[in-house]
Short mmCIF file of C-alpha atoms and ligand atoms in Angstrom, two decimals:
data_model
loop_
_atom_site.label_atom_id
_atom_site.label_comp_id
_atom_site.label_asym_id
_atom_site.label_seq_id
_atom_site.Cartn_x
_atom_site.Cartn_y
_atom_site.Cartn_z
CA UNK A 96 -3.11 28.12 -4.01
CA UNK A 97 -2.65 29.43 -7.56
CA UNK A 98 1.02 28.46 -7.73
CA UNK A 99 -0.07 24.82 -7.59
CA UNK A 100 -2.85 25.24 -10.11
CA UNK A 101 -0.65 27.34 -12.40
CA UNK A 102 2.50 25.29 -12.26
CA UNK A 103 1.89 21.80 -10.98
CA UNK A 104 0.93 19.12 -13.47
CA UNK A 105 -2.65 17.95 -13.85
CA UNK A 106 -1.47 14.59 -12.54
CA UNK A 107 -1.79 15.85 -8.97
CA UNK A 108 -4.63 14.09 -7.18
CA UNK A 109 -4.91 13.98 -3.36
CA UNK A 110 -4.63 17.76 -3.20
CA UNK A 111 -7.78 18.04 -5.30
CA UNK A 112 -9.76 16.40 -2.49
CA UNK A 113 -8.04 18.41 0.23
CA UNK A 114 -7.55 21.86 -1.31
CA UNK A 115 -5.71 23.53 1.55
CA UNK A 116 -2.00 24.21 2.04
CA UNK A 117 -0.58 22.07 4.81
CA UNK A 118 2.31 23.40 6.82
CA UNK A 119 3.16 21.32 9.88
CA UNK A 120 2.17 17.97 11.32
CA UNK A 121 2.57 16.05 14.55
CA UNK A 122 1.29 12.62 15.46
CA UNK A 123 -2.12 12.14 13.85
CA UNK A 124 -2.72 15.82 13.11
CA UNK A 125 -1.78 18.19 10.31
CA UNK A 126 -2.01 21.97 10.44
CA UNK A 127 -2.59 24.21 7.43
CA UNK A 128 -1.11 27.64 6.77
CA UNK A 129 -4.16 29.30 8.35
CA UNK A 130 -3.67 27.35 11.56
CA UNK A 131 -6.57 24.91 11.04
CA UNK A 132 -5.96 21.40 12.36
CA UNK A 133 -6.91 18.19 10.58
CA UNK A 134 -7.13 14.69 11.96
CA UNK A 135 -5.22 12.29 9.73
CA UNK A 136 -6.86 8.91 9.02
CA UNK A 137 -4.99 8.73 5.70
CA UNK A 138 -1.57 8.18 7.25
CA UNK A 139 0.49 9.05 4.19
CA UNK A 140 -1.18 6.15 2.33
CA UNK A 141 0.44 3.80 4.82
CA UNK A 142 3.83 5.53 5.06
CA UNK A 143 3.10 7.09 8.46
CA UNK A 144 2.27 4.13 10.69
CA UNK A 145 3.92 5.95 13.61
CA UNK A 146 2.36 9.33 12.88
CA UNK A 147 3.97 12.55 11.72
CA UNK A 148 7.40 13.54 13.03
CA UNK A 149 7.57 11.27 16.09
CA UNK A 150 10.05 12.72 18.60
CA UNK A 151 11.60 9.33 19.24
CA UNK A 152 12.78 9.32 15.60
CA UNK A 153 13.24 13.04 15.07
CA UNK A 154 15.86 13.32 17.81
CA UNK A 155 18.29 10.68 16.45
CA UNK A 156 17.67 11.97 12.91
CA UNK A 157 18.63 15.52 13.89
CA UNK A 158 21.66 14.23 15.79
CA UNK A 159 22.73 12.24 12.73
CA UNK A 160 22.33 15.24 10.42
CA UNK A 161 24.09 17.54 12.89
CA UNK A 162 27.16 15.34 13.04
CA UNK A 163 27.27 15.24 9.21
CA UNK A 164 26.40 11.56 8.98
CA UNK A 165 26.32 10.28 5.39
CA UNK A 166 23.12 11.40 3.64
CA UNK A 167 23.56 9.92 0.19
CA UNK A 168 25.37 6.62 0.07
CA UNK A 169 24.35 4.62 -3.01
CA UNK A 170 25.13 1.07 -1.93
CA UNK A 171 28.32 1.89 -0.08
CA UNK A 172 28.84 0.34 3.34
CA UNK A 173 27.87 2.95 5.92
CA UNK A 174 27.49 2.79 9.67
CA UNK A 175 23.80 3.77 9.36
CA UNK A 176 23.11 0.92 6.93
CA UNK A 177 25.09 -1.53 9.04
CA UNK A 178 23.11 -0.63 12.14
CA UNK A 179 19.85 -0.95 10.29
CA UNK A 180 20.77 -4.39 8.92
CA UNK A 181 21.88 -5.80 12.26
CA UNK A 182 18.83 -4.34 14.03
CA UNK A 183 16.51 -5.73 11.35
CA UNK A 184 18.06 -9.16 11.77
CA UNK A 185 17.93 -9.04 15.56
CA UNK A 186 14.48 -7.49 16.03
CA UNK A 187 12.52 -8.73 13.02
CA UNK A 188 14.06 -11.73 11.28
CA UNK A 189 15.54 -13.85 14.10
CA UNK A 190 12.56 -13.79 16.49
CA UNK A 191 10.35 -14.93 13.57
CA UNK A 192 12.81 -17.59 12.50
CA UNK A 193 13.05 -15.99 9.04
CA UNK A 194 16.12 -16.12 6.85
CA UNK A 195 16.18 -13.46 4.18
CA UNK A 196 18.91 -11.57 2.37
CA UNK A 197 18.11 -7.86 2.22
CA UNK A 198 18.20 -5.94 -1.05
CA UNK A 199 17.92 -2.15 -1.05
CA UNK A 200 16.25 -1.20 -4.33
CA UNK A 201 15.34 2.35 -5.29
CA UNK A 202 13.36 3.76 -2.36
CA UNK A 203 9.78 3.21 -3.54
CA UNK A 204 7.32 0.36 -3.43
CA UNK A 205 7.20 0.18 -7.22
CA UNK A 206 10.97 -0.19 -7.44
CA UNK A 207 10.89 -3.01 -4.89
CA UNK A 208 8.21 -4.72 -6.97
CA UNK A 209 10.21 -4.26 -10.19
CA UNK A 210 13.22 -5.85 -8.47
CA UNK A 211 11.17 -8.76 -7.20
CA UNK A 212 9.69 -9.47 -10.64
CA UNK A 213 13.08 -9.22 -12.38
CA UNK A 214 14.68 -11.51 -9.83
CA UNK A 215 11.90 -14.09 -10.07
CA UNK A 216 12.34 -14.18 -13.83
CA UNK A 217 16.09 -14.54 -13.48
CA UNK A 218 15.83 -17.36 -10.94
CA UNK A 219 13.25 -19.34 -12.88
CA UNK A 220 14.28 -18.53 -16.44
CA UNK A 221 10.57 -17.97 -17.16
CA UNK A 222 8.93 -14.72 -18.15
CA UNK A 223 5.26 -15.23 -17.30
CA UNK A 224 3.74 -14.10 -14.01
CA UNK A 225 0.50 -14.61 -12.11
CA UNK A 226 -1.21 -11.67 -10.47
CA UNK A 227 -4.60 -11.37 -8.78
CA UNK A 228 -7.79 -9.52 -9.58
CA UNK A 229 -7.90 -6.07 -7.95
CA UNK A 230 -4.19 -6.16 -7.12
CA UNK A 231 -2.13 -2.98 -6.89
CA UNK A 232 1.65 -3.08 -7.09
CA UNK A 233 2.76 0.34 -8.35
CA UNK A 234 2.88 2.61 -11.37
CA UNK A 235 6.00 1.57 -13.28
CA UNK A 236 5.51 -0.70 -16.27
CA UNK A 237 6.38 -4.02 -14.65
CA UNK A 238 4.37 -3.20 -11.53
CA UNK A 239 1.45 -2.00 -13.67
CA UNK A 240 1.50 -5.24 -15.62
CA UNK A 241 0.53 -7.06 -12.40
CA UNK A 242 -1.95 -4.36 -11.27
CA UNK A 243 -5.69 -4.74 -11.80
CA UNK A 244 -7.12 -1.23 -12.08
CA UNK A 245 -7.93 -0.47 -15.74
CA UNK A 246 -7.52 3.31 -15.41
CA UNK A 247 -4.02 2.94 -13.98
CA UNK A 248 -3.14 0.28 -16.56
CA UNK A 249 -4.38 2.56 -19.31
CA UNK A 250 -1.76 5.14 -18.31
CA UNK A 251 0.98 2.77 -19.49
CA UNK A 252 0.24 3.57 -23.12
CA UNK A 253 1.55 0.20 -24.25
CA UNK A 254 0.15 -3.31 -23.93
CA UNK A 255 0.87 -4.74 -20.49
CA UNK A 256 1.77 -8.32 -21.08
CA UNK A 257 3.38 -11.38 -19.52
CA UNK A 258 1.03 -11.69 -16.55
CA UNK A 259 -2.21 -13.62 -16.20
CA UNK A 260 -4.78 -12.60 -13.60
CA UNK A 261 -6.23 -15.21 -11.27
CA UNK A 262 -9.19 -14.70 -8.92
CA UNK A 263 -8.18 -13.29 -5.53
CA UNK A 264 -9.78 -14.82 -2.45
CA UNK A 265 -13.55 -14.44 -2.45
CA UNK A 266 -13.66 -13.01 -5.98
CA UNK A 267 -16.65 -15.28 -6.62
CA UNK A 268 -18.24 -14.62 -3.21
CA UNK A 269 -17.30 -18.08 -1.98
CA UNK A 270 -19.07 -19.81 -4.88
CA UNK A 271 -15.86 -21.26 -6.36
CA UNK A 272 -13.49 -23.59 -4.50
CA UNK A 273 -10.14 -21.89 -3.88
CA UNK A 274 -7.67 -22.16 -6.79
CA UNK A 275 -10.03 -24.28 -8.90
CA UNK A 276 -9.31 -22.30 -12.06
CA UNK A 277 -5.64 -21.60 -11.22
CA UNK A 278 -4.76 -25.25 -10.66
CA UNK A 279 -6.81 -26.44 -13.61
CA UNK A 280 -5.11 -24.14 -16.13
CA UNK A 281 -1.69 -24.87 -14.64
CA UNK A 282 -2.16 -28.61 -15.11
CA UNK A 283 -3.95 -28.52 -18.46
CA UNK A 284 -1.51 -28.57 -21.38
CA UNK A 285 -4.35 -27.24 -23.52
CA UNK A 286 -5.09 -24.20 -21.35
CA UNK A 287 -2.66 -21.82 -23.11
CA UNK A 288 -1.29 -20.58 -19.77
CA UNK A 289 2.40 -19.76 -20.00
CA UNK A 290 4.36 -21.43 -17.21
CA UNK A 291 4.70 -18.80 -14.51
CA UNK A 292 7.92 -17.72 -12.82
CA UNK A 293 6.08 -16.32 -9.81
CA UNK A 294 2.85 -15.18 -8.26
CA UNK A 295 2.68 -11.75 -6.67
CA UNK A 296 0.06 -11.21 -4.00
CA UNK A 297 -1.06 -8.81 -1.26
CA UNK A 298 -2.46 -10.43 1.89
CA UNK A 299 -4.97 -7.59 2.14
CA UNK A 300 -5.48 -5.64 -1.07
CA UNK A 301 -5.06 -2.02 -0.04
CA UNK A 302 -5.78 0.01 -3.15
CA UNK A 303 -8.05 -2.74 -4.47
CA UNK A 304 -10.58 -2.08 -1.71
CA UNK A 305 -9.23 -3.56 1.56
CA UNK A 306 -9.95 -7.13 0.49
CA UNK A 307 -8.43 -9.52 3.04
CA UNK A 308 -7.30 -12.98 1.95
CA UNK A 309 -8.28 -15.66 4.44
CA UNK A 310 -5.51 -17.48 6.29
CA UNK A 311 -6.50 -20.78 4.58
CA UNK A 312 -6.35 -19.09 1.18
CA UNK A 313 -2.84 -17.76 1.81
CA UNK A 314 -1.73 -21.16 3.05
CA UNK A 315 -3.33 -22.80 0.01
CA UNK A 316 -1.48 -20.40 -2.29
CA UNK A 317 1.84 -21.10 -0.55
CA UNK A 318 1.20 -24.81 -0.88
CA UNK A 319 0.24 -24.51 -4.54
CA UNK A 320 3.38 -22.49 -5.32
CA UNK A 321 5.59 -25.04 -3.54
CA UNK A 322 3.96 -28.00 -5.32
CA UNK A 323 4.18 -26.39 -8.76
CA UNK A 324 7.62 -24.80 -8.39
CA UNK A 325 6.31 -21.21 -8.63
CA UNK A 326 8.00 -18.47 -6.61
CA UNK A 327 5.73 -16.69 -4.14
CA UNK A 328 6.18 -12.93 -3.84
CA UNK A 329 4.24 -11.19 -1.08
CA UNK A 330 3.93 -7.47 -1.69
CA UNK A 331 3.89 -6.12 1.87
CA UNK A 332 4.49 -2.53 0.80
CA UNK A 333 1.19 -1.33 2.28
CA UNK A 334 0.15 -4.04 4.73
CA UNK A 335 3.61 -4.72 6.17
CA UNK A 336 5.32 -2.79 9.00
CA UNK A 337 2.50 -3.61 11.39
CA UNK A 338 -0.50 -2.24 9.52
CA UNK A 339 -2.52 -5.42 10.06
CA UNK A 340 -1.00 -6.17 13.50
CA UNK A 341 2.16 -8.28 13.12
CA UNK A 342 5.24 -6.80 11.46
CA UNK A 343 4.71 -8.90 8.31
CA UNK A 344 1.11 -9.28 7.25
CA UNK A 345 1.67 -12.92 6.23
CA UNK A 346 2.70 -13.99 9.74
CA UNK A 347 -0.87 -14.91 10.68
CA UNK A 348 -0.83 -17.63 8.01
CA UNK A 349 2.47 -19.09 9.25
CA UNK A 350 3.85 -19.00 5.71
CA UNK A 351 7.22 -17.92 4.36
CA UNK A 352 7.16 -16.19 0.98
CA UNK A 353 10.21 -16.61 -1.27
CA UNK A 354 10.44 -12.86 -1.86
CA UNK A 355 8.88 -10.00 0.13
CA UNK A 356 8.63 -6.34 -0.84
CA UNK A 357 8.54 -3.70 1.90
CA UNK A 358 8.44 0.10 1.71
CA UNK A 359 6.07 2.87 2.93
CA UNK A 360 6.44 2.73 6.76
CA UNK A 361 9.81 0.96 6.95
CA UNK A 362 11.69 4.23 7.67
CA UNK A 363 9.05 5.13 10.25
CA UNK A 364 9.38 8.81 9.45
CA UNK A 365 7.92 9.00 5.96
CA UNK A 366 11.42 9.06 4.43
CA UNK A 367 11.74 7.12 1.16
CA UNK A 368 13.09 3.60 1.68
CA UNK A 369 12.32 0.13 0.35
CA UNK A 370 13.50 -3.44 0.86
CA UNK A 371 13.31 -6.66 -1.08
CA UNK A 372 13.71 -9.68 1.17
CA UNK A 373 15.01 -12.72 -0.64
CA UNK A 374 15.35 -16.30 0.56
CA UNK A 375 19.15 -16.84 0.57
CA UNK A 376 19.07 -19.56 -2.11
CA UNK A 377 17.27 -17.14 -4.44
CA UNK A 378 19.68 -14.24 -4.03
CA UNK A 379 21.01 -14.78 -7.52
CA UNK A 380 21.59 -11.18 -8.50
CA UNK A 381 24.86 -10.25 -10.19
CA UNK A 382 26.57 -7.14 -8.77
CA UNK A 383 24.78 -4.02 -10.03
CA UNK A 384 22.20 -6.00 -11.99
CA UNK A 385 19.51 -3.88 -10.35
CA UNK A 386 20.75 -0.52 -9.15
CA UNK A 387 19.60 3.06 -8.60
CA UNK A 388 21.02 6.35 -7.35
CA UNK A 389 18.86 6.68 -4.25
CA UNK A 390 19.20 3.20 -2.75
CA UNK A 391 21.26 4.49 0.13
CA UNK A 392 18.98 7.00 1.83
CA UNK A 393 20.97 6.90 5.06
CA UNK A 394 18.78 9.25 7.13
CA UNK A 395 15.96 6.76 6.42
CA UNK A 396 18.18 3.93 7.69
CA UNK A 397 18.70 5.88 10.92
CA UNK A 398 14.99 6.42 11.55
CA UNK A 399 14.21 2.83 10.47
CA UNK A 400 16.67 1.48 13.06
CA UNK A 401 15.08 3.57 15.81
CA UNK A 402 11.60 2.57 14.66
CA UNK A 403 12.48 -1.08 15.13
CA UNK A 404 14.10 -0.47 18.51
CA UNK A 405 11.22 1.65 19.76
CA UNK A 406 8.18 -0.28 18.53
CA UNK A 407 9.17 -3.80 17.58
CA UNK A 408 11.20 -5.31 20.42
CA UNK A 409 7.98 -6.61 22.03
CA UNK A 410 4.39 -7.20 20.97
CA UNK A 411 2.82 -4.09 22.55
CA UNK A 412 2.24 -2.30 19.25
CA UNK A 413 0.91 -5.43 17.55
CA UNK A 414 -1.64 -5.98 20.32
CA UNK A 415 -2.64 -2.33 20.33
CA UNK A 416 -3.12 -2.38 16.56
CA UNK A 417 -5.40 -5.40 16.83
CA UNK A 418 -7.36 -3.80 19.67
CA UNK A 419 -7.76 -0.49 17.84
CA UNK A 420 -8.72 -2.35 14.66
CA UNK A 421 -11.53 -4.10 16.56
CA UNK A 422 -12.65 -0.77 17.93
CA UNK A 423 -12.85 0.68 14.41
CA UNK A 424 -14.70 -2.41 13.19
CA UNK A 425 -17.27 -2.03 16.00
CA UNK A 426 -17.77 1.63 15.22
CA UNK A 427 -18.19 0.84 11.51
CA UNK A 428 -20.74 -1.87 12.31
CA UNK A 429 -22.68 0.61 14.41
CA UNK A 430 -22.67 3.11 11.52
CA UNK A 431 -23.99 0.39 9.24
CA UNK A 432 -26.65 -0.57 11.78
CA UNK A 433 -27.72 3.06 12.13
CA UNK A 434 -28.10 3.58 8.37
CA UNK A 435 -30.07 0.54 7.30
CA UNK A 436 -31.50 1.97 4.08
CA UNK A 437 -28.15 1.80 2.23
CA UNK A 438 -26.21 -1.39 1.67
CA UNK A 439 -22.79 -1.19 3.33
CA UNK A 440 -20.33 -3.64 4.76
CA UNK A 441 -17.02 -3.55 6.58
CA UNK A 442 -13.73 -4.73 5.11
CA UNK A 443 -10.10 -5.05 6.10
CA UNK A 444 -7.86 -6.35 8.86
CA UNK A 445 -5.99 -4.77 11.79
CA UNK A 446 -5.80 -1.01 11.31
CA UNK A 447 -6.52 -1.20 7.59
CA UNK A 448 -10.30 -0.91 7.67
CA UNK A 449 -13.02 0.28 5.40
CA UNK A 450 -16.72 0.54 4.72
CA UNK A 451 -17.90 -0.50 1.27
CA UNK A 452 -20.92 1.42 -0.01
CA UNK A 453 -23.19 -0.06 -2.65
CA UNK A 454 -24.40 3.30 -3.99
CA UNK A 455 -22.25 4.98 -6.66
CA UNK A 456 -20.06 7.82 -5.42
CA UNK A 457 -21.17 7.45 -1.79
CA UNK A 458 -17.76 6.65 -0.30
CA UNK A 459 -16.25 9.69 -2.04
CA UNK A 460 -19.09 11.90 -0.82
CA UNK A 461 -18.55 10.68 2.74
CA UNK A 462 -14.80 11.33 2.47
CA UNK A 463 -15.42 14.85 1.22
CA UNK A 464 -18.00 15.50 3.95
CA UNK A 465 -15.45 14.25 6.50
CA UNK A 466 -12.94 16.73 5.11
CA UNK A 467 -15.41 19.54 5.82
CA UNK A 468 -15.11 18.36 9.44
CA UNK A 469 -11.32 18.36 9.03
CA UNK A 470 -10.75 14.64 8.83
CA UNK A 471 -8.55 13.18 6.08
CA UNK A 472 -9.70 9.86 4.62
CA UNK A 473 -9.25 8.34 1.19
CA UNK A 474 -11.25 5.89 -0.85
CA UNK A 475 -10.19 2.61 -2.45
CA UNK A 476 -11.54 -0.11 -4.73
CA UNK A 477 -11.99 -0.24 -8.51
CA UNK A 478 -14.85 2.28 -8.34
CA UNK A 479 -13.73 4.12 -5.21
CA UNK A 480 -16.57 2.39 -3.40
CA UNK A 481 -14.65 1.82 -0.15
CA UNK A 482 -14.08 4.47 2.49
CA UNK A 483 -10.59 3.64 3.70
CA UNK A 484 -9.13 4.18 7.17
CA UNK A 485 -5.35 4.01 7.41
CA UNK A 486 -4.84 6.11 10.54
CA UNK A 487 -1.37 6.01 12.11
CA UNK A 488 -1.11 3.00 14.44
CA UNK A 489 -0.13 5.44 17.18
CA UNK A 490 -3.46 7.30 16.95
CA UNK A 491 -4.84 7.63 20.48
CA UNK A 492 -8.21 6.27 21.55
CA UNK A 493 -9.52 9.81 21.94
CA UNK A 494 -8.42 10.68 18.41
CA UNK A 495 -9.98 7.49 17.09
CA UNK A 496 -13.26 8.33 18.84
CA UNK A 497 -13.15 11.84 17.43
CA UNK A 498 -12.55 10.66 13.86
CA UNK A 499 -15.04 7.80 14.06
CA UNK A 500 -17.62 10.31 15.30
CA UNK A 501 -16.92 12.47 12.24
CA UNK A 502 -17.28 9.45 9.96
CA UNK A 503 -20.63 8.53 11.58
CA UNK A 504 -21.87 12.09 11.18
CA UNK A 505 -20.64 12.28 7.57
CA UNK A 506 -22.32 8.99 6.61
CA UNK A 507 -25.56 10.16 8.25
CA UNK A 508 -25.47 13.44 6.34
CA UNK A 509 -24.61 11.91 2.97
CA UNK A 510 -27.10 9.07 3.20
CA UNK A 511 -29.82 11.22 4.70
CA UNK A 512 -29.52 13.77 1.92
N1 LIG B 225 2.58 -2.22 -3.68
C1 LIG B 225 1.52 -1.95 -2.91
C2 LIG B 225 0.78 -3.07 -2.26
C3 LIG B 225 1.11 -0.63 -2.69
O1 LIG B 225 0.04 -0.36 -1.95
C4 LIG B 225 1.84 0.42 -3.31
C5 LIG B 225 1.46 1.88 -3.12
N2 LIG B 225 0.18 2.16 -2.81
C6 LIG B 225 2.93 0.07 -4.12
C7 LIG B 225 3.28 -1.24 -4.27
C8 LIG B 225 3.73 1.15 -4.82
O2 LIG B 225 4.47 1.88 -3.93
P1 LIG B 225 5.06 3.31 -4.36
O3 LIG B 225 3.90 4.23 -4.51
O4 LIG B 225 5.97 3.70 -3.23
O5 LIG B 225 5.79 3.09 -5.62
#
């Protein structure tokens, strides 16, 4: 392990919680160099919705590499990109009656967010933005400026300006009518709010603690944006690609954002890839106005195409995700019922689920106890107070039972001690 401690920057983080050297992985399991197996309820922070190295993607990927298919393509036309685009239109956009132009930004969530913010400013000619409390949108400066977490913001080293935070759904525990403050300051010429170009929102805040926005709240936000001429950006980097059930997390609200950011599980294989979906009338980019060397990760396009063909041509996966999500919720409720002395509650939607612990450090202690039982889980929320389950959607019922059993045991041990 010393090579990592000696050479790798202090910035490393996940490896500090899981100090073993991983070697191989399949489905929902990783294996370390000593042959120990770990159950993965972390799912590459949402990038492995279909598990590790699924054969149905590995085979076409190997075939593509073997025939010397283009690997690096910038934004050149390639057969792999063409197939991805037509499959995306046929399997995802058309059946949902969605019309979006597809931008390939640099292959990370943060780069998709930067593109979306730049484009919104260009379209509107305004520089101000609205973000939400406890939002997370990435670690580059623009994305950080719309992110809530003070530790992450602090890393910027410069003032993060041009965005005003508004309360996310339920920020006041239901004590404030939705958008009371937002609408008031928008309408009040004495409020000092700069006219916003756009709002950027997650439908379920992943890093912020698995806070789900209600359907009515999302619809209210869409309506407010339409009435006030504000662009609506949904950041579906973590909750898109089926994590909450449907392909897009906003589908349950029947709304159409103006701009959508997608990344993490879009390639299906954990290969870097990102998309910005833009309503056609807002595709006002000039050629090359946002570019980047790694926009054409063609092997990712290949696996993304096969992901769509394999999992998204019917609603089997969506239904299974909802069913498994309910199963997790039930198991979490049982854990809460069995440990009445400590205040806990469940959070999330679909297969993005968590337990919030009221005691300081408890969620982290449970996650580290779970690791002793060889289960990977992370924490979320401004104080890491939420134990976060982001298991691959393809996790079997037996694996879910096994991991949920470890979580129950870990909670019992931590709270009992
Ligand atoms: N937006 C959201 C909602 C995210 O959850 C994340 C990553 N956790 C990002 C953006 C940033 O993505 P990346 O780490 O790929 O830059």
